[in-house]
Each structure stands twice: as C-alpha cells, then as structure tokens.
Short mmCIF file of N, CA and C in Angstrom, two decimals:
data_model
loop_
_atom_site.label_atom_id
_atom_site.label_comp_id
_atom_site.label_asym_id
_atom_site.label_seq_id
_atom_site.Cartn_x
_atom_site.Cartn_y
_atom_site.Cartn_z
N UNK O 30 11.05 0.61 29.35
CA UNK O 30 10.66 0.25 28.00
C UNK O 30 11.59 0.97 27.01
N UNK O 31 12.07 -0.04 25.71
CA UNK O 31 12.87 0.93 25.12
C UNK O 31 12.20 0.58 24.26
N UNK O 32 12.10 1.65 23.12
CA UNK O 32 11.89 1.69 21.42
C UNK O 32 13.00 1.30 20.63
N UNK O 33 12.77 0.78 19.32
CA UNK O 33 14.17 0.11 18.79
C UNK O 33 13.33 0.84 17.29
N UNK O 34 14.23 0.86 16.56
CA UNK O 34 13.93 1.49 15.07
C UNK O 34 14.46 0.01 13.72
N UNK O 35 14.38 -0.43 13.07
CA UNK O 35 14.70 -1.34 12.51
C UNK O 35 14.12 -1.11 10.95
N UNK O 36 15.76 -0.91 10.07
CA UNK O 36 15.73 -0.42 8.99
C UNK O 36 15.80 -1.69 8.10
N UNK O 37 15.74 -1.16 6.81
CA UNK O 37 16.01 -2.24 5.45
C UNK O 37 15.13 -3.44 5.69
N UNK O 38 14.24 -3.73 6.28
CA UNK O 38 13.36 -4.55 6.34
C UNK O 38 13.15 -4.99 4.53
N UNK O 39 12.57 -6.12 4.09
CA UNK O 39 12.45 -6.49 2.80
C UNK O 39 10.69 -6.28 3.27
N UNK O 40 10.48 -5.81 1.43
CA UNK O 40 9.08 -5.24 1.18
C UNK O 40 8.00 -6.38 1.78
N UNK O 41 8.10 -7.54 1.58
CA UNK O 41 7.61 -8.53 2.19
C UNK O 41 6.82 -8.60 3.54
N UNK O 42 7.75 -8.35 4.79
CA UNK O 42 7.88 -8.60 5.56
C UNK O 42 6.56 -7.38 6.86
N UNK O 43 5.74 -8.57 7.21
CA UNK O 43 4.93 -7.74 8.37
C UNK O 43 5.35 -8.23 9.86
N UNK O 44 3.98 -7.48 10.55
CA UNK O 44 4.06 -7.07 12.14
C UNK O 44 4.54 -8.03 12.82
N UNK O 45 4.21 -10.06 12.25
CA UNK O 45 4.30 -10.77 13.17
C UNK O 45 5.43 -11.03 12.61
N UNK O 46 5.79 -10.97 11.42
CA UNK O 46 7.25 -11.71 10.95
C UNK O 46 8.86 -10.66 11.94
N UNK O 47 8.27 -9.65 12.21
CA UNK O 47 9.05 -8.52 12.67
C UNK O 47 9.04 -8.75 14.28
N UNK O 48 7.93 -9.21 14.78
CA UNK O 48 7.85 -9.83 16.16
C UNK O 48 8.59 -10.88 16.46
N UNK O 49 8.27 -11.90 16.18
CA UNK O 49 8.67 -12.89 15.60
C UNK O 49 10.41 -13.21 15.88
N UNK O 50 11.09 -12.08 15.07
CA UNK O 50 12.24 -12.14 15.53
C UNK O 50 12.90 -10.97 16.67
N UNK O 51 12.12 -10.41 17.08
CA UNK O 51 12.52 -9.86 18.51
C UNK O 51 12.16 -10.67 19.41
N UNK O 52 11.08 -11.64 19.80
CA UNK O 52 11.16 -12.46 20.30
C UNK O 52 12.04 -12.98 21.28
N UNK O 53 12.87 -13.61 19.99
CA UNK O 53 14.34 -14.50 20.97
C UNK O 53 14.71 -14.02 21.68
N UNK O 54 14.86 -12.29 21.72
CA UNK O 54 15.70 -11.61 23.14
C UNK O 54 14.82 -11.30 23.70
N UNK O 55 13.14 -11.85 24.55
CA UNK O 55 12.63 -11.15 25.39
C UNK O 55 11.62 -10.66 24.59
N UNK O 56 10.86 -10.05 25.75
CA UNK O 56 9.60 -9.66 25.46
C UNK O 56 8.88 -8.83 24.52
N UNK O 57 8.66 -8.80 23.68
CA UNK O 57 8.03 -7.49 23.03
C UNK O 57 6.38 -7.10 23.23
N UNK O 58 6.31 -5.68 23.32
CA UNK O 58 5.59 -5.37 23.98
C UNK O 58 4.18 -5.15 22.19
N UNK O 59 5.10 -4.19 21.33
CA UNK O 59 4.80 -3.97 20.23
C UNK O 59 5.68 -3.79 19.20
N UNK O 60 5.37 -4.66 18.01
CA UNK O 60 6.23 -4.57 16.80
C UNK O 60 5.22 -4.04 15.44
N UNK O 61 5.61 -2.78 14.45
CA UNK O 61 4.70 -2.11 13.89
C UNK O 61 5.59 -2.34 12.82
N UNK O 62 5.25 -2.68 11.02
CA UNK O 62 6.27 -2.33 10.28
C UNK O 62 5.49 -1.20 9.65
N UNK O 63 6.15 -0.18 9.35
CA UNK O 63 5.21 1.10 8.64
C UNK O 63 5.02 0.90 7.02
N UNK O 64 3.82 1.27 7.04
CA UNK O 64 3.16 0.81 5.69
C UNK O 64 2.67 1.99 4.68
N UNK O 65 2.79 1.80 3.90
CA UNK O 65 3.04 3.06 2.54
C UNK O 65 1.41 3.21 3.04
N UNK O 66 0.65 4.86 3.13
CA UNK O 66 -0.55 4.81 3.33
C UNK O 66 -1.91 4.77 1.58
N UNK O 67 -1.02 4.50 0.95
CA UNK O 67 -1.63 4.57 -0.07
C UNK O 67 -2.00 3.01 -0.67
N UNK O 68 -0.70 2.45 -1.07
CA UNK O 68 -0.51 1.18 -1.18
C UNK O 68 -0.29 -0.30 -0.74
N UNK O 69 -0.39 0.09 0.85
CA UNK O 69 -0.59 -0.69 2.21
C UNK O 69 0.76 -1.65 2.11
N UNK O 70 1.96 -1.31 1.28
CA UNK O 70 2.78 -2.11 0.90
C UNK O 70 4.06 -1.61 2.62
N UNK O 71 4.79 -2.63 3.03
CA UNK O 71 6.05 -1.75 3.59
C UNK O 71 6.61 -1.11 2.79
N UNK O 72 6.97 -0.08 4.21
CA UNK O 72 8.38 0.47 3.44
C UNK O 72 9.50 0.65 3.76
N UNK O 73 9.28 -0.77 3.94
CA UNK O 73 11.35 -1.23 4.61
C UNK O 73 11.49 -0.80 5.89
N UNK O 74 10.81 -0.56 6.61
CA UNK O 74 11.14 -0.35 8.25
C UNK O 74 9.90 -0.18 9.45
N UNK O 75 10.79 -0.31 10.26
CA UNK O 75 9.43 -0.49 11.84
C UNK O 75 9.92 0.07 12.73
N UNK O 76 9.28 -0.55 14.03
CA UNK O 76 9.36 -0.10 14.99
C UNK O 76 8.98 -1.16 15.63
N UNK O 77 10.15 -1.64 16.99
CA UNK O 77 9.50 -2.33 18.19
C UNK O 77 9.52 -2.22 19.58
N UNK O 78 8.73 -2.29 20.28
CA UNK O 78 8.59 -1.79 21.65
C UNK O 78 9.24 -3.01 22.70
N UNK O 79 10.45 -3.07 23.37
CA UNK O 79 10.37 -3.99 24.14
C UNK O 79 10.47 -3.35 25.57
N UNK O 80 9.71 -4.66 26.80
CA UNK O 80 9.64 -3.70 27.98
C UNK O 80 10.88 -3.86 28.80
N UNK O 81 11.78 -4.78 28.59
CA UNK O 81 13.21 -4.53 29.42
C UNK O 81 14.31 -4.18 28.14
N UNK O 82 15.18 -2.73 29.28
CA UNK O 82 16.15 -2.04 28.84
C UNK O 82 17.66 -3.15 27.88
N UNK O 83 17.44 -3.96 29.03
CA UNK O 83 18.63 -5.43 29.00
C UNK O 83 18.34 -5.93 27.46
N UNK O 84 16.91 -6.88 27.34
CA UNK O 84 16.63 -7.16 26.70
C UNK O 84 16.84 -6.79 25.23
N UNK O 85 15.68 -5.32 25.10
CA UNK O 85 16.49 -4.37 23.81
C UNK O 85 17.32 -4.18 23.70
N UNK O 86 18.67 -4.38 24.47
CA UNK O 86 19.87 -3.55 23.95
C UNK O 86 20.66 -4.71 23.35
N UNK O 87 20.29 -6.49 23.91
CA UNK O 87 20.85 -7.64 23.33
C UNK O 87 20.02 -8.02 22.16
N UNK O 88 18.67 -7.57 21.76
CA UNK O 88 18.58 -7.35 20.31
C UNK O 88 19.06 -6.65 19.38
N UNK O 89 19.59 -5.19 20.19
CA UNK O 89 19.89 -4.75 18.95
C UNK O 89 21.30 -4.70 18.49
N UNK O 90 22.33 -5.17 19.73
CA UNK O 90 23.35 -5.75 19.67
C UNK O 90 23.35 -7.37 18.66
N UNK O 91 22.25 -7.86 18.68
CA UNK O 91 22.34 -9.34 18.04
C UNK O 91 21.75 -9.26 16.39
N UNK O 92 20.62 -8.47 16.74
CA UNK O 92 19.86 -8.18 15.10
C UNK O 92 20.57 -6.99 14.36
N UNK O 93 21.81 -5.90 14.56
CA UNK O 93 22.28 -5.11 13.61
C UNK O 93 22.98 -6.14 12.70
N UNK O 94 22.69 -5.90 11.29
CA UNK O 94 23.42 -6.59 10.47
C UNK O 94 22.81 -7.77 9.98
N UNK O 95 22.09 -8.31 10.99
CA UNK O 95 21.45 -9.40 10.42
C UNK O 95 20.60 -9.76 9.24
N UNK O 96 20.81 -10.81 8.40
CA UNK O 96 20.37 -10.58 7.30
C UNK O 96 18.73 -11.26 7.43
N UNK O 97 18.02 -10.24 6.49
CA UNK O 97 16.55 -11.06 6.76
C UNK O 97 16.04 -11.12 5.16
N UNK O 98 15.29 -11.69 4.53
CA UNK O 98 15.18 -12.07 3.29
C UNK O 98 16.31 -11.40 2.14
N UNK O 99 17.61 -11.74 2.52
CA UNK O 99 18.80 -11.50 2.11
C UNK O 99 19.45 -10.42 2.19
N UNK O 100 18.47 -8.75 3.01
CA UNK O 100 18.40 -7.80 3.60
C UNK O 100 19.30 -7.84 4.74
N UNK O 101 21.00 -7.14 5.01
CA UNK O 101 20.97 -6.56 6.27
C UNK O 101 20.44 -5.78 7.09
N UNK O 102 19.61 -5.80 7.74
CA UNK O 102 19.11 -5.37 8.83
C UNK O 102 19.74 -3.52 9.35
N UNK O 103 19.65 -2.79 9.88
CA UNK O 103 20.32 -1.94 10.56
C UNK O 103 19.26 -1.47 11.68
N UNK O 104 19.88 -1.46 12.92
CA UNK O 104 18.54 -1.92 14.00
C UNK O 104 19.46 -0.83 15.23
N UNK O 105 19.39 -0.34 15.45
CA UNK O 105 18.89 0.68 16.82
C UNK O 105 17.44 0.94 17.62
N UNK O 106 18.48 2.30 18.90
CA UNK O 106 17.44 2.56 19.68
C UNK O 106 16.90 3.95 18.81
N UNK O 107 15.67 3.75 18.54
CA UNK O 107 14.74 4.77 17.96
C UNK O 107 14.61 6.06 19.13
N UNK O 108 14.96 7.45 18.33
CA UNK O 108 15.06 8.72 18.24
C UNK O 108 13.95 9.26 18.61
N UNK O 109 14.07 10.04 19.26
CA UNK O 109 12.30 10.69 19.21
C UNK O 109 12.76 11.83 18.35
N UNK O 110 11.57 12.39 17.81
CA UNK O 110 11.58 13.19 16.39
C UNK O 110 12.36 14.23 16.77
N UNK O 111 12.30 14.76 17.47
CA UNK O 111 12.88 16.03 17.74
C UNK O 111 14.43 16.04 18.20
N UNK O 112 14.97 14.74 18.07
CA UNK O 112 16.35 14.38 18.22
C UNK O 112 17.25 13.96 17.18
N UNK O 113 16.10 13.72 15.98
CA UNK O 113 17.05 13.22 14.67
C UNK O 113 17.31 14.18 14.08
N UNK O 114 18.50 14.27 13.21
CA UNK O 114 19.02 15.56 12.50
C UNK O 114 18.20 15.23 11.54
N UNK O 115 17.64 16.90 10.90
CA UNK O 115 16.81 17.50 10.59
C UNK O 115 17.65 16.91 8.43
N UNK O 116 16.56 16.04 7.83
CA UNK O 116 17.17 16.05 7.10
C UNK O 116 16.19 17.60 5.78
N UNK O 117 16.59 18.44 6.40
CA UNK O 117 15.89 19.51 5.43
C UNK O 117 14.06 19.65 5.42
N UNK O 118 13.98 20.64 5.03
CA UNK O 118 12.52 20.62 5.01
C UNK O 118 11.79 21.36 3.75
N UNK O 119 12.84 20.79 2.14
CA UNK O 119 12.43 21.68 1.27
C UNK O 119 13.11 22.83 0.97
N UNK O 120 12.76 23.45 0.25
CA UNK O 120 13.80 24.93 -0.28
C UNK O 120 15.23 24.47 -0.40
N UNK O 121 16.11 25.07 -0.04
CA UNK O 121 17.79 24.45 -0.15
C UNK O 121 17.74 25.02 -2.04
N UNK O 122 19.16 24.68 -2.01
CA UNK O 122 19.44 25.29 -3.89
C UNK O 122 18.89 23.57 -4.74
N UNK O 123 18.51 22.54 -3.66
CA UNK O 123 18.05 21.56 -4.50
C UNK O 123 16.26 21.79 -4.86
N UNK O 124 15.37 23.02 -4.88
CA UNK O 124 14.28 23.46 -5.24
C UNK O 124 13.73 23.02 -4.16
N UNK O 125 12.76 22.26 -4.51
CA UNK O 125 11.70 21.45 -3.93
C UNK O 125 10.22 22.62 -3.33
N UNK O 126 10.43 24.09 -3.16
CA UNK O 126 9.62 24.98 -2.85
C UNK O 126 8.35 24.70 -3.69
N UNK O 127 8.50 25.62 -5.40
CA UNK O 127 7.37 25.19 -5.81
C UNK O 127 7.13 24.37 -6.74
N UNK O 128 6.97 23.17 -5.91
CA UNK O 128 6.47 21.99 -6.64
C UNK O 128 8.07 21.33 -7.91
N UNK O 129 8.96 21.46 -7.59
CA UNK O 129 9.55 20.81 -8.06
C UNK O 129 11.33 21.57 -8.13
N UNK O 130 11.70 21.85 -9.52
CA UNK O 130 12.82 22.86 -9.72
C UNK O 130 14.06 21.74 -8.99
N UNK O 131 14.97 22.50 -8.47
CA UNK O 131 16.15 21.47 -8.09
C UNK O 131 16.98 20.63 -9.14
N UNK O 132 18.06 20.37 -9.00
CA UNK O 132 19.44 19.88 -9.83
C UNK O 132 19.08 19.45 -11.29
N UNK O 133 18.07 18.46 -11.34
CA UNK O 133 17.88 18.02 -12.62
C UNK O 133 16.57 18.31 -13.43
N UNK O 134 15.94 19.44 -12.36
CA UNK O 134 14.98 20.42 -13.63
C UNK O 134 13.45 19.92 -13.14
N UNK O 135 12.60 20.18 -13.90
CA UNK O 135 11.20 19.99 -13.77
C UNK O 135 10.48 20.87 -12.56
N UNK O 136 9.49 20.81 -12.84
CA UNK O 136 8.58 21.29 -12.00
C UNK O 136 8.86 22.91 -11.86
N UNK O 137 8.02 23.36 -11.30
CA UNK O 137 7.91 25.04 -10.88
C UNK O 137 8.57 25.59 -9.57
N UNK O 138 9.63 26.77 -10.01
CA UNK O 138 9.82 27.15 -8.90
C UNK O 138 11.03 26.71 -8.27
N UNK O 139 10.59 26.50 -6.94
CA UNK O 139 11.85 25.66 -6.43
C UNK O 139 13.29 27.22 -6.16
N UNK O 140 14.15 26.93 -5.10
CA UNK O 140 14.47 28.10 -4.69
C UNK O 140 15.46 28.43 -5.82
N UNK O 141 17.16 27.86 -6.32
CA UNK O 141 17.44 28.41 -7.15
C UNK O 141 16.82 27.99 -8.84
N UNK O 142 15.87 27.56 -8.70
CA UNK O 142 15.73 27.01 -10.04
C UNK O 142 14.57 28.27 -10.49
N UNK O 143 14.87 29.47 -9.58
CA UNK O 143 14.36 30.45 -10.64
C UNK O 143 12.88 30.00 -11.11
N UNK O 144 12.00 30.75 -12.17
CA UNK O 144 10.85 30.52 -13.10
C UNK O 144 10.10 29.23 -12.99
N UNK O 145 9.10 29.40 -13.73
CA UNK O 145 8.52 27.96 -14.12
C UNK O 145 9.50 26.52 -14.76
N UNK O 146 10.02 26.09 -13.90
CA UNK O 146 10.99 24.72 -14.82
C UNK O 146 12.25 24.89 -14.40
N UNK O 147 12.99 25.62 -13.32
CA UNK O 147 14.36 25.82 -13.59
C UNK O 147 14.85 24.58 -13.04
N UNK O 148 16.13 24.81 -12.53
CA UNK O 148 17.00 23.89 -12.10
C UNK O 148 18.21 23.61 -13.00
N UNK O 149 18.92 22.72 -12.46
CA UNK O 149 20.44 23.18 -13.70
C UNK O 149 20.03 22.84 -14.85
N UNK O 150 19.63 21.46 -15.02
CA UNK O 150 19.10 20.61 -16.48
C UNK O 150 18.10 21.22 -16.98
N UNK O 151 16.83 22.06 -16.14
CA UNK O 151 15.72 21.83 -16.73
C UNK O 151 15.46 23.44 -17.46
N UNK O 152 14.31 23.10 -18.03
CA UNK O 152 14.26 24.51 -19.16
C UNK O 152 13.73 25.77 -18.04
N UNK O 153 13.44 27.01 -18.70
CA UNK O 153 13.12 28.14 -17.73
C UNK O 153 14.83 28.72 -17.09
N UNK O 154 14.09 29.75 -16.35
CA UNK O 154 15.19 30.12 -16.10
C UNK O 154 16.30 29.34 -15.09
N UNK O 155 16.69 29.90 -13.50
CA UNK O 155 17.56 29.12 -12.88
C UNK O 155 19.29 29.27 -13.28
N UNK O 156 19.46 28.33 -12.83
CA UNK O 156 21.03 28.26 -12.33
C UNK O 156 22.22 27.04 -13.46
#
C-alpha cells in the first residue's frame, strides 16, 4: 500500500471528486481531502491510499502537474511526519513566541521583537 500526498487541490473539490480521479490508475483504497476544522472548507490538499505499489507510482507519475479546476496539481508519495523537514516550530528572529512580534510587527513578544509589539515595523521595542 502506498500513501500519495496531493497538493493545490482547488477549494471546491471533495473526497469523491479526489477519488474519482485516482481511480483511472487502479484501486484506491482511501481518498481524504483535509478540511479546515473550523470552517469545514478544503484546504487545498489530501491524501490517497492506493493498495498496489505499481499502481500509485503511475498516478503519481500521470497526475503531477495535472491541472484540476485550472489548479496544477503537485502529487507525490506522502512523508511520514517525522521525515519531512521540519518547517520551524515558532521562535526564530521571525517572533512568533509570544503571540505574535516577527518582521512586520504586532503582537507580543516574539523572540527578536523584544517587548510588547516589537518586530522591525512594529512599535515597542525589538530590532
């Protein structure tokens, strides 16, 4: 069984429309598009489960690029978490610590943005 990751999906687009076109290459086992948990809206990407190796790899050889409600597509084999580079986790000189700070200001805190508000633009102290 391989997992496939499938990006830029258009906001539109659900579970069966996303099935749907894995389909053509074979079986799918499960197709999920992930959904904002607040606003039940997508958010441009999924996940699909197919159960032959063959199969997934001529989808994702056939569906990268492909355009879907005028959306190219970008479609691989999905990462398990602990294999994708780490895109940060907060702090960095772009703030994000407390509650905001970072390049263009606002919020509290934040690592170089110094005081209540820093950041380069924003008022308070900082950088």
């Amino acid at each position: 069984m391989k997992n496939i990751y499938v990006a830029n999906l258009p906001y539109s687009s659900d579970d069966a429309e996303l099935r749907g076109l894995f389909e053509e290459y074979g079986t799918v086992d499960k197709a999920t598009v992930i959904k904002d948990r607040d606003t039940g809206r997508s958010r441009g990407f999924g996940f699909v489960e197919m159960s032959s190796d063959s199969e997934a790899d001529a989808a994702i050889e056939g569906l990268n690029g492909h355009e879907m409600g005028g959306r190219p597509l970008t479609v691989n084999e999905a990462r398990p978490r602990g294999e994708r580079p780490s895109g940060g986790g907060g702090g960095g000189y772009r703030g994000g610590g407390g509650g905001g700070g970072g390049y263009r200001g606002g919020g509290g805190g934040g690592s170089y943005g110094g005081g209540g508000g820093g950041g380069y633009r924003g008022g308070g102290g900082g950088y």
